[in-house]
mmCIF file of C-alpha atoms in Angstrom:
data_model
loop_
_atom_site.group_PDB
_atom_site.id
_atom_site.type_symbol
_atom_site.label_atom_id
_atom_site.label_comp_id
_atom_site.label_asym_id
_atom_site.label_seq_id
_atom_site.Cartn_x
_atom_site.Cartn_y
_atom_site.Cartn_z
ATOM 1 C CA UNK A 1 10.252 7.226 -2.701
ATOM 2 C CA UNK A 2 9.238 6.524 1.044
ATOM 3 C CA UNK A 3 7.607 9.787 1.655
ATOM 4 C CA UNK A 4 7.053 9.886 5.583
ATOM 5 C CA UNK A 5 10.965 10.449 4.943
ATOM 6 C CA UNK A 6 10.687 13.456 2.873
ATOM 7 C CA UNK A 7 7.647 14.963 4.109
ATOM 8 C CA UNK A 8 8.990 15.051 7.884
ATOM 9 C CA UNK A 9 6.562 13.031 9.277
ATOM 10 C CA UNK A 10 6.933 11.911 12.981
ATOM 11 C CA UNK A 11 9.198 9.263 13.609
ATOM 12 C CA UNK A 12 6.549 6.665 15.191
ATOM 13 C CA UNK A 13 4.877 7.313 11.699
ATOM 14 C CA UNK A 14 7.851 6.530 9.669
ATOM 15 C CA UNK A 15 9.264 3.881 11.588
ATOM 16 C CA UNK A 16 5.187 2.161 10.761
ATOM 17 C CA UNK A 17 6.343 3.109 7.390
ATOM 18 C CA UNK A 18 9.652 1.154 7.352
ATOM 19 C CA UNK A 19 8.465 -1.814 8.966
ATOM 20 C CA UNK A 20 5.988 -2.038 6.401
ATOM 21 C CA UNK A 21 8.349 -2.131 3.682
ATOM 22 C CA UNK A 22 11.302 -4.735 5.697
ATOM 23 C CA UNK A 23 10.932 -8.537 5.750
ATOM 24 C CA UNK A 24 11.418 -9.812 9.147
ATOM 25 C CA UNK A 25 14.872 -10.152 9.846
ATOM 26 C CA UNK A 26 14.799 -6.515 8.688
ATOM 27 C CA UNK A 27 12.460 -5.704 11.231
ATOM 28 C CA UNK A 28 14.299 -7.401 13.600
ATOM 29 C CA UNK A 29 17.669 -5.936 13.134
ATOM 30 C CA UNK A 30 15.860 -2.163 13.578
ATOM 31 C CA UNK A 31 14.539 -3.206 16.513
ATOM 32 C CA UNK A 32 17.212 -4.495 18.192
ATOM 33 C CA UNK A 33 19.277 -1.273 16.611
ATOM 34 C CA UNK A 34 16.593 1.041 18.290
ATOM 35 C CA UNK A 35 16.845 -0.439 21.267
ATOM 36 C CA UNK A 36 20.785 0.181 21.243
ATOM 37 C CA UNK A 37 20.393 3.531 20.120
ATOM 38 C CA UNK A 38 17.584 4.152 23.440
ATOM 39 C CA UNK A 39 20.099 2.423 25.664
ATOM 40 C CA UNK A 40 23.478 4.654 24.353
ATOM 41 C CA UNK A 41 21.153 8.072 24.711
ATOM 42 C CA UNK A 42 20.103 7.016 27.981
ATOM 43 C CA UNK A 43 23.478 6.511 29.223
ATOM 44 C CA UNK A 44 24.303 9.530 28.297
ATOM 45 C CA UNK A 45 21.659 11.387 29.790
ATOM 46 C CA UNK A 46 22.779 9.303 32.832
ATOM 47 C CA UNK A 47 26.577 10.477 32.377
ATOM 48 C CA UNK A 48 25.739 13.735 32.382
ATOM 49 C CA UNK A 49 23.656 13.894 35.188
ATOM 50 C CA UNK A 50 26.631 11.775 37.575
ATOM 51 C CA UNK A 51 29.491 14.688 35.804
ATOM 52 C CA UNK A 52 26.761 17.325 37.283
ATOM 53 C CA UNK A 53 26.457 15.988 40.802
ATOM 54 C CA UNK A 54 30.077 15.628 40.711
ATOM 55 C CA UNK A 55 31.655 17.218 43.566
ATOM 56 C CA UNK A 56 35.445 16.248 43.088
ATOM 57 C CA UNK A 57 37.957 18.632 41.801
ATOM 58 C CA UNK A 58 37.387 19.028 37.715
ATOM 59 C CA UNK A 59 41.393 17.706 37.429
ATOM 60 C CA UNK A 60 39.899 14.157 39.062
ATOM 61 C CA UNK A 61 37.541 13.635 36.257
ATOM 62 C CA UNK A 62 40.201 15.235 33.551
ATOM 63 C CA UNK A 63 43.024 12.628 34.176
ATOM 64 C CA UNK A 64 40.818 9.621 34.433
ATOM 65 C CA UNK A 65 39.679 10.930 30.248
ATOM 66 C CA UNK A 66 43.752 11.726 29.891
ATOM 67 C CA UNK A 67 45.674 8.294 28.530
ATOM 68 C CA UNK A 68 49.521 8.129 29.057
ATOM 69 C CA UNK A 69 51.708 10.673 30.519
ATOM 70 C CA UNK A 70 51.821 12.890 27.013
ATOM 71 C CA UNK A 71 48.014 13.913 27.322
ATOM 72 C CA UNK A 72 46.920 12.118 24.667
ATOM 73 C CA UNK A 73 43.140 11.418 24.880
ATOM 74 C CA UNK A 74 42.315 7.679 24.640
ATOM 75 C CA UNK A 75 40.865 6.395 21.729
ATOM 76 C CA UNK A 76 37.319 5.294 22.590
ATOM 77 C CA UNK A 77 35.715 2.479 20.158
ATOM 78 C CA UNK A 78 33.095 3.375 18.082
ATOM 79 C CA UNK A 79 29.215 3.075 19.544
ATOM 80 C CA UNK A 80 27.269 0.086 18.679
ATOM 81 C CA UNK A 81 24.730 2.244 17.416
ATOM 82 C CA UNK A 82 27.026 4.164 14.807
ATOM 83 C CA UNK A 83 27.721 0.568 13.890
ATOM 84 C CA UNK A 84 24.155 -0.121 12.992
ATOM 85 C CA UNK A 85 24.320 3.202 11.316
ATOM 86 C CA UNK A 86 27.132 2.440 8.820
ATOM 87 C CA UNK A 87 25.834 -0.654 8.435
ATOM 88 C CA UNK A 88 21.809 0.103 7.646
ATOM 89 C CA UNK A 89 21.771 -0.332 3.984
ATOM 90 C CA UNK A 90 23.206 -4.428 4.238
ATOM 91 C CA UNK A 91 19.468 -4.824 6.700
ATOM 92 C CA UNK A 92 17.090 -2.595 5.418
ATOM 93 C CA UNK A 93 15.978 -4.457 1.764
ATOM 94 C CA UNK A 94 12.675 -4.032 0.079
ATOM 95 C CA UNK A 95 10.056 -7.262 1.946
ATOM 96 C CA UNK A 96 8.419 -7.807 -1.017
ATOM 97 C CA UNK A 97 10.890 -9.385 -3.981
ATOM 98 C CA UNK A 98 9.145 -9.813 -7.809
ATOM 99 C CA UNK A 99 10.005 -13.146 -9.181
ATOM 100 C CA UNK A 100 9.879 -11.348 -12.293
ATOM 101 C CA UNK A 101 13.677 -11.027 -13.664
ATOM 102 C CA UNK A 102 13.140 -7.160 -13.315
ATOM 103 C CA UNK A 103 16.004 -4.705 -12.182
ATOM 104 C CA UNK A 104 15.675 -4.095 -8.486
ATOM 105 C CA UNK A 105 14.552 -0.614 -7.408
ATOM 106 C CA UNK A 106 17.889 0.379 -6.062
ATOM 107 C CA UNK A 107 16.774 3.884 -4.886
ATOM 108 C CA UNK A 108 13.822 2.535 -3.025
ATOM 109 C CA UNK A 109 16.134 -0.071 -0.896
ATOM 110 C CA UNK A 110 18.432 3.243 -0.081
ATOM 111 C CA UNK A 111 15.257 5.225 1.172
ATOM 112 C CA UNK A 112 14.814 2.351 2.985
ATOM 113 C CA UNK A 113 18.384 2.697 4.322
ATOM 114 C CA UNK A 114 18.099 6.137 4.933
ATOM 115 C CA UNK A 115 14.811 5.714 7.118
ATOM 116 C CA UNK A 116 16.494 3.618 9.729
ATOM 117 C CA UNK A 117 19.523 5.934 9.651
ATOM 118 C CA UNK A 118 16.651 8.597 10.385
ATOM 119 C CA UNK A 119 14.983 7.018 13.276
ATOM 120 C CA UNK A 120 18.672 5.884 14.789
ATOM 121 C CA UNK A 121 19.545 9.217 15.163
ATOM 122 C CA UNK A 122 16.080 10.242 16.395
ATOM 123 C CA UNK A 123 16.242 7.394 19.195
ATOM 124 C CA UNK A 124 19.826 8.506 19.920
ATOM 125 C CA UNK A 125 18.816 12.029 20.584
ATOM 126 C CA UNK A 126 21.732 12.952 18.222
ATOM 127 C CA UNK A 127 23.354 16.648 19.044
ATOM 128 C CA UNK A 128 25.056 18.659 16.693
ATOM 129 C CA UNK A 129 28.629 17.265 17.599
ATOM 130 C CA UNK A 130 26.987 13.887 16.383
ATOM 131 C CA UNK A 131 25.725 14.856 13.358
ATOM 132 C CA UNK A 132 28.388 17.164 12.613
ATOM 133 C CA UNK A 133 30.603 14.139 13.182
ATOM 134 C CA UNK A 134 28.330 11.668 10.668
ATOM 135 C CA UNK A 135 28.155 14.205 8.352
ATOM 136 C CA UNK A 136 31.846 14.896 7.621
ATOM 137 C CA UNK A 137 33.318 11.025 8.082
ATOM 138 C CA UNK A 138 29.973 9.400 6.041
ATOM 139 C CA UNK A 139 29.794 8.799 3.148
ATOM 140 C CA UNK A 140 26.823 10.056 0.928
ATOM 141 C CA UNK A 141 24.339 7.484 1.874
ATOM 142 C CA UNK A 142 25.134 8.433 5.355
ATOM 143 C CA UNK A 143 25.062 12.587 4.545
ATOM 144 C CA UNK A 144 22.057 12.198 2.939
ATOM 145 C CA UNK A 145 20.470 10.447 6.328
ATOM 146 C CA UNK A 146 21.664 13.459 8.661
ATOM 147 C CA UNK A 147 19.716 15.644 6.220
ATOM 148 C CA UNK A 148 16.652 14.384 6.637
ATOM 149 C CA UNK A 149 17.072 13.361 10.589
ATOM 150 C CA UNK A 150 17.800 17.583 11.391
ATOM 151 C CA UNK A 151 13.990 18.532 11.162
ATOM 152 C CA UNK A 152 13.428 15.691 13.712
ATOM 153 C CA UNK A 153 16.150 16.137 16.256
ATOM 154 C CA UNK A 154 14.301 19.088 17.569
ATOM 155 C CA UNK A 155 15.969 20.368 20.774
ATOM 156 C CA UNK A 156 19.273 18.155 20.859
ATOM 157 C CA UNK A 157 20.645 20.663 17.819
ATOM 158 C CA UNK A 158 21.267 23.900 19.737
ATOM 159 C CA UNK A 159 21.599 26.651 19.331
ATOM 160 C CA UNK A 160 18.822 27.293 16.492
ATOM 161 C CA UNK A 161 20.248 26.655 13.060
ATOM 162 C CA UNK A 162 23.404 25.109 14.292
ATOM 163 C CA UNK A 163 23.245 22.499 11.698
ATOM 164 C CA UNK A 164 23.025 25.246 8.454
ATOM 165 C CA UNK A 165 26.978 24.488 7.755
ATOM 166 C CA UNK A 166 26.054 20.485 7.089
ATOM 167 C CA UNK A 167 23.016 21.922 4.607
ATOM 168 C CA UNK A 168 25.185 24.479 2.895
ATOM 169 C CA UNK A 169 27.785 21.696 1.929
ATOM 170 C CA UNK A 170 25.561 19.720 0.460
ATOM 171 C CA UNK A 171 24.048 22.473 -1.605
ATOM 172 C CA UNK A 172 27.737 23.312 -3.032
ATOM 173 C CA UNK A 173 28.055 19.452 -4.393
ATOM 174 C CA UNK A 174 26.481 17.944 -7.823
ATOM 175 C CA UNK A 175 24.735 14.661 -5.910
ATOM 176 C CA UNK A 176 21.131 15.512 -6.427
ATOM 177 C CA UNK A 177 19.658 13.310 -3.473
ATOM 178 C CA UNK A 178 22.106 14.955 -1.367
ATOM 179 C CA UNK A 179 20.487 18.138 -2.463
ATOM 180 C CA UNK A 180 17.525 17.243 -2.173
ATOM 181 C CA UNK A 181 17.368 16.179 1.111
ATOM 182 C CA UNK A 182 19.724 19.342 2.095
ATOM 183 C CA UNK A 183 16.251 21.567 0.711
ATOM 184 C CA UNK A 184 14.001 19.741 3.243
ATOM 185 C CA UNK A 185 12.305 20.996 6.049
ATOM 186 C CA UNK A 186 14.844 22.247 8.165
ATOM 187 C CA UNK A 187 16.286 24.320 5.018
ATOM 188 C CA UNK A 188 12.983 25.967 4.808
ATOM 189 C CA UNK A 189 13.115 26.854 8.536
ATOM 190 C CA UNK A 190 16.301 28.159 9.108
ATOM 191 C CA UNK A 191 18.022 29.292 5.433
ATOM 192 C CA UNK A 192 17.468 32.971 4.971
ATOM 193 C CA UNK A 193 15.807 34.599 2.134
ATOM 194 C CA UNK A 194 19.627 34.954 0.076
ATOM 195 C CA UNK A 195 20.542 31.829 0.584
ATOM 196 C CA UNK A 196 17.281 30.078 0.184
ATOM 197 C CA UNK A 197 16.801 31.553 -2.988
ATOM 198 C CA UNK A 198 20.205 29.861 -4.496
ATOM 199 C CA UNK A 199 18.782 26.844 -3.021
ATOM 200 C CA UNK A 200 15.660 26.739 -5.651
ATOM 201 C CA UNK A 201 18.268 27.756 -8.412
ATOM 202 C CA UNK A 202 20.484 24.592 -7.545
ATOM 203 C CA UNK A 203 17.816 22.198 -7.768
ATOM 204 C CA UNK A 204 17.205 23.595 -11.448
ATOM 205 C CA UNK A 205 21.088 23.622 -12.026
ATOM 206 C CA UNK A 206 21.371 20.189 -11.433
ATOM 207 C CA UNK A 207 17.367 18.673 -12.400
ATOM 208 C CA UNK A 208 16.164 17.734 -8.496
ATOM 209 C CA UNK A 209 12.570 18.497 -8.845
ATOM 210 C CA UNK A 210 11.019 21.752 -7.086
ATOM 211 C CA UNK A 211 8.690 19.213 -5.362
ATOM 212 C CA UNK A 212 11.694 18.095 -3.374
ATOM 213 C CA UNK A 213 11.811 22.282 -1.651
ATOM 214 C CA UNK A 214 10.066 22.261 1.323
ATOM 215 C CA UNK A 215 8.080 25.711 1.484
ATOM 216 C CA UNK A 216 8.365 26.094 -1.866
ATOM 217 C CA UNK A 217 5.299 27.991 -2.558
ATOM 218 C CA UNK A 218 4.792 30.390 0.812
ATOM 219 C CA UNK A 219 8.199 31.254 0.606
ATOM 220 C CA UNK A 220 8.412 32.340 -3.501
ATOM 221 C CA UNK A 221 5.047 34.495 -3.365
ATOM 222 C CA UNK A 222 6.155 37.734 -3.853
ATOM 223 C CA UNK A 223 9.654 37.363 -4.328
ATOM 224 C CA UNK A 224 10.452 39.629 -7.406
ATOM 225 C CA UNK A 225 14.060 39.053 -6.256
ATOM 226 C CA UNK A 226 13.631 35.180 -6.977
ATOM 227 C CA UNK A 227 11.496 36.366 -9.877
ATOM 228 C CA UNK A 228 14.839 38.741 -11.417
ATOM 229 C CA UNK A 229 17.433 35.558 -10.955
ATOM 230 C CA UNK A 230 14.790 33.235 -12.782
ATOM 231 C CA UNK A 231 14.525 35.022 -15.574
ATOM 232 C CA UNK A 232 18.208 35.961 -15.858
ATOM 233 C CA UNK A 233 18.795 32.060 -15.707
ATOM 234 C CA UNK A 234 15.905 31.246 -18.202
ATOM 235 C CA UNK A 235 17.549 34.168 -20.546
ATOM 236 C CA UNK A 236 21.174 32.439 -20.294
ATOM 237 C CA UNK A 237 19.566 29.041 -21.074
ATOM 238 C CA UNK A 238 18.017 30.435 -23.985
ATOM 239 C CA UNK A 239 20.707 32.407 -25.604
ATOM 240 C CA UNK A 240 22.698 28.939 -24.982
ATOM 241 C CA UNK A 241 20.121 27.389 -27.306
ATOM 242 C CA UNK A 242 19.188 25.170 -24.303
ATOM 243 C CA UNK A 243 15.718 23.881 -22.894
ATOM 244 C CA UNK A 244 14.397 26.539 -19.735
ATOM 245 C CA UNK A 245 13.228 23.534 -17.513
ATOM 246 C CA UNK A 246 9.473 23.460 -16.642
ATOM 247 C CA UNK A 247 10.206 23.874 -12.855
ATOM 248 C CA UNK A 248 11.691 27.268 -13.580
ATOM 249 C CA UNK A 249 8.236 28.083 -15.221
ATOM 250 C CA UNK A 250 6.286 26.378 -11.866
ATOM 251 C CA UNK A 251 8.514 28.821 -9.452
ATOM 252 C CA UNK A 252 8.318 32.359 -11.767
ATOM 253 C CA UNK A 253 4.729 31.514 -11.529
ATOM 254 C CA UNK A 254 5.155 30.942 -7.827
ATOM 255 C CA UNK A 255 6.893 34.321 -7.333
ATOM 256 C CA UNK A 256 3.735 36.289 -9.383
ATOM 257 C CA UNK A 257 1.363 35.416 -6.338
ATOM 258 C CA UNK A 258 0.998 38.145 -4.107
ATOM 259 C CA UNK A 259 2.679 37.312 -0.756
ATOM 260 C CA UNK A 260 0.741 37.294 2.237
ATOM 261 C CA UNK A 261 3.239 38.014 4.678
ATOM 262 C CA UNK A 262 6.233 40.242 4.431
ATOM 263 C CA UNK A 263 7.564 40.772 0.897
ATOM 264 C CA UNK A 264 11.729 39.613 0.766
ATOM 265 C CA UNK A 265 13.659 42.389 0.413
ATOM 266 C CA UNK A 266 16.894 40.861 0.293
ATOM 267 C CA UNK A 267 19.234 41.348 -2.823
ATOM 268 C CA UNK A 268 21.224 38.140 -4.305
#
C-alpha cells in the first residue's frame, strides 16, 4: 500500500512518492499528464474570467453553446486530461520488476494507478460537477481515485460536504477498497455521528481493516451509542456460531475511553 495515498498527505509529497515507485517512461507520461491537467484548469480559470468581463447580451454567449436549430447542446470531446485519467493504470507500473517468477503485486500497481488519478485531479482543480461526473461514469478503479482525491481538492468542492453523496455510494457496495477509501479523511470530516458510525460497522461487515477509518480513535471515545451497535453485532455473530472479528474488539475498546470533547448523542 502507497500510504502518502491513504494518509492524505500533500500532493507534492505523494507525487515524490509515485515517482519513486514509476520507471521512466512512467514518470514521463505523469509529467506530461500534469502538465495537461495545469494547462485544462488554467483555461478554465481563463474562461471564466473572459464569461465575467463579458458585456454582450447572455443570449450571444447561449446560442454560440446551442448546436442546430432544435437546441440541442453540442457534444464536446472528452479532455485530454480525463484521457490520461482513464488511461492511468496502462502507465503507472511498479519500476522495480523481480526476475524471480513471483506473482506480480497487482494491488500495489493499482495504488500506483490510483496516485496519478489523485494528483490529476488535484492539478485539474477538479469541482464537484467533475468528480461527480468521474464518479458515476468510472469504473471502480476510477471511483476509488475520486475517493481519495476529495480530502485534497480543498476549495474547488463547494459548498462544504458537497461530495458526501459519492462517499455514501460507496459505503452501500461490497468492494472493500472502494470502502475503504470512501472512510478516508474527508469521511471523517464531514459524515455525521449516525452515519459515521455505520461506516465503522461496514468495514467489519465486509473485513476492510479499522486502520483504513480515518479518525478512528477521537471520534469512538465515548460513544456508548457505537459501543450498543457493537455489541448487538458481536451478540448476532455469536449466536450465529460465527468468529466476532478482532477489529470489533479494537473499536468497543475505543468507545470505553472517556471522550475529551463532546460525548455523541445521536441515536442509530
Amino acid at each position: 500500500m502507497l500510504t502518502e495515498l491513504t494518509n492524505g498527505a500533500p500532493p507534492s509529497v505523494l507525487q515524490a512518492a509515485l515517482e519513486a515507485q514509476l520507471a521512466g517512461a512512467g514518470r514521463a507520461w505523469l509529467h506530461e499528464a500534469l502538465a495537461e491537467a495545469e494547462a485544462a484548469a488554467a483555461e478554465k480559470t481563463a474562461a471564466a474570467a473572459r464569461a465575467g468581463a463579458a458585456t454582450k447580451a447572455g443570449a450571444e454567449a447561449e446560442a454560440e453553446l446551442l448546436g442546430p436549430a432544435d437546441g440541442t447542446r453540442a457534444r464536446s470531446p472528452m479532455p485530454l486530461w480525463e484521457i490520461r485519467f482513464a488511461e492511468a493504470g496502462r502507465h503507472c507500473r511498479p519500476a522495480h520488476v523481480p526476475t524471480a517468477p513471483v506473482a506480480p503485486d497487482v494491488r500495489h500497481a493499482e495504488d500506483l494507478a490510483d496516485a496519478a488519478r489523485v494528483l490529476l485531479l488535484h492539478a485539474v482543480r477538479a469541482d464537484h460537477a467533475t468528480t461527480a461526473r468521474l464518479y458515476s461514469h468510472g469504473t471502480a478503479a476510477e471511483r476509488r481515485a475520486v475517493l481519495w482525491a476529495l480530502p485534497r481538492l480543498g476549495a474547488t468542492l463547494t459548498p462544504p460536504g458537497a461530495a458526501l453523496p459519492l462517499v455514501e455510494d460507496a459505503l452501500r457496495t461490497n468492494d472493500t477498497r472502494l470502502v475503504a477509501a470512501a472512510v478516508g479523511p474527508y469521511a471523517a470530516e464531514h459524515l455525521d455521528q449516525h452515519a459515521w458510525r455505520h461506516a465503522v460497522l461496514k468495514c467489519l461487515f465486509t473485513g476492510v481493516p479499522v486502520e483504513a477509518v480515518d479518525g478512528l480513535s477521537p471520534r469512538s471515545q465515548g460513544d456508548t451509542e457505537l459501543a450498543r451497535m457493537l455489541r448487538d453485532y458481536a451478540a448476532e455473530r455469536t449466536a450465529a456460531g460465527r468468529p466476532v472479528p478482532d477489529d470489533l474488539h479494537r473499536v468497543l475498546a475505543l468507545t470505553a475511553r472517556p471522550d475529551t470533547t463532546a460525548a455523541p448523542t445521536e441515536e442509530s
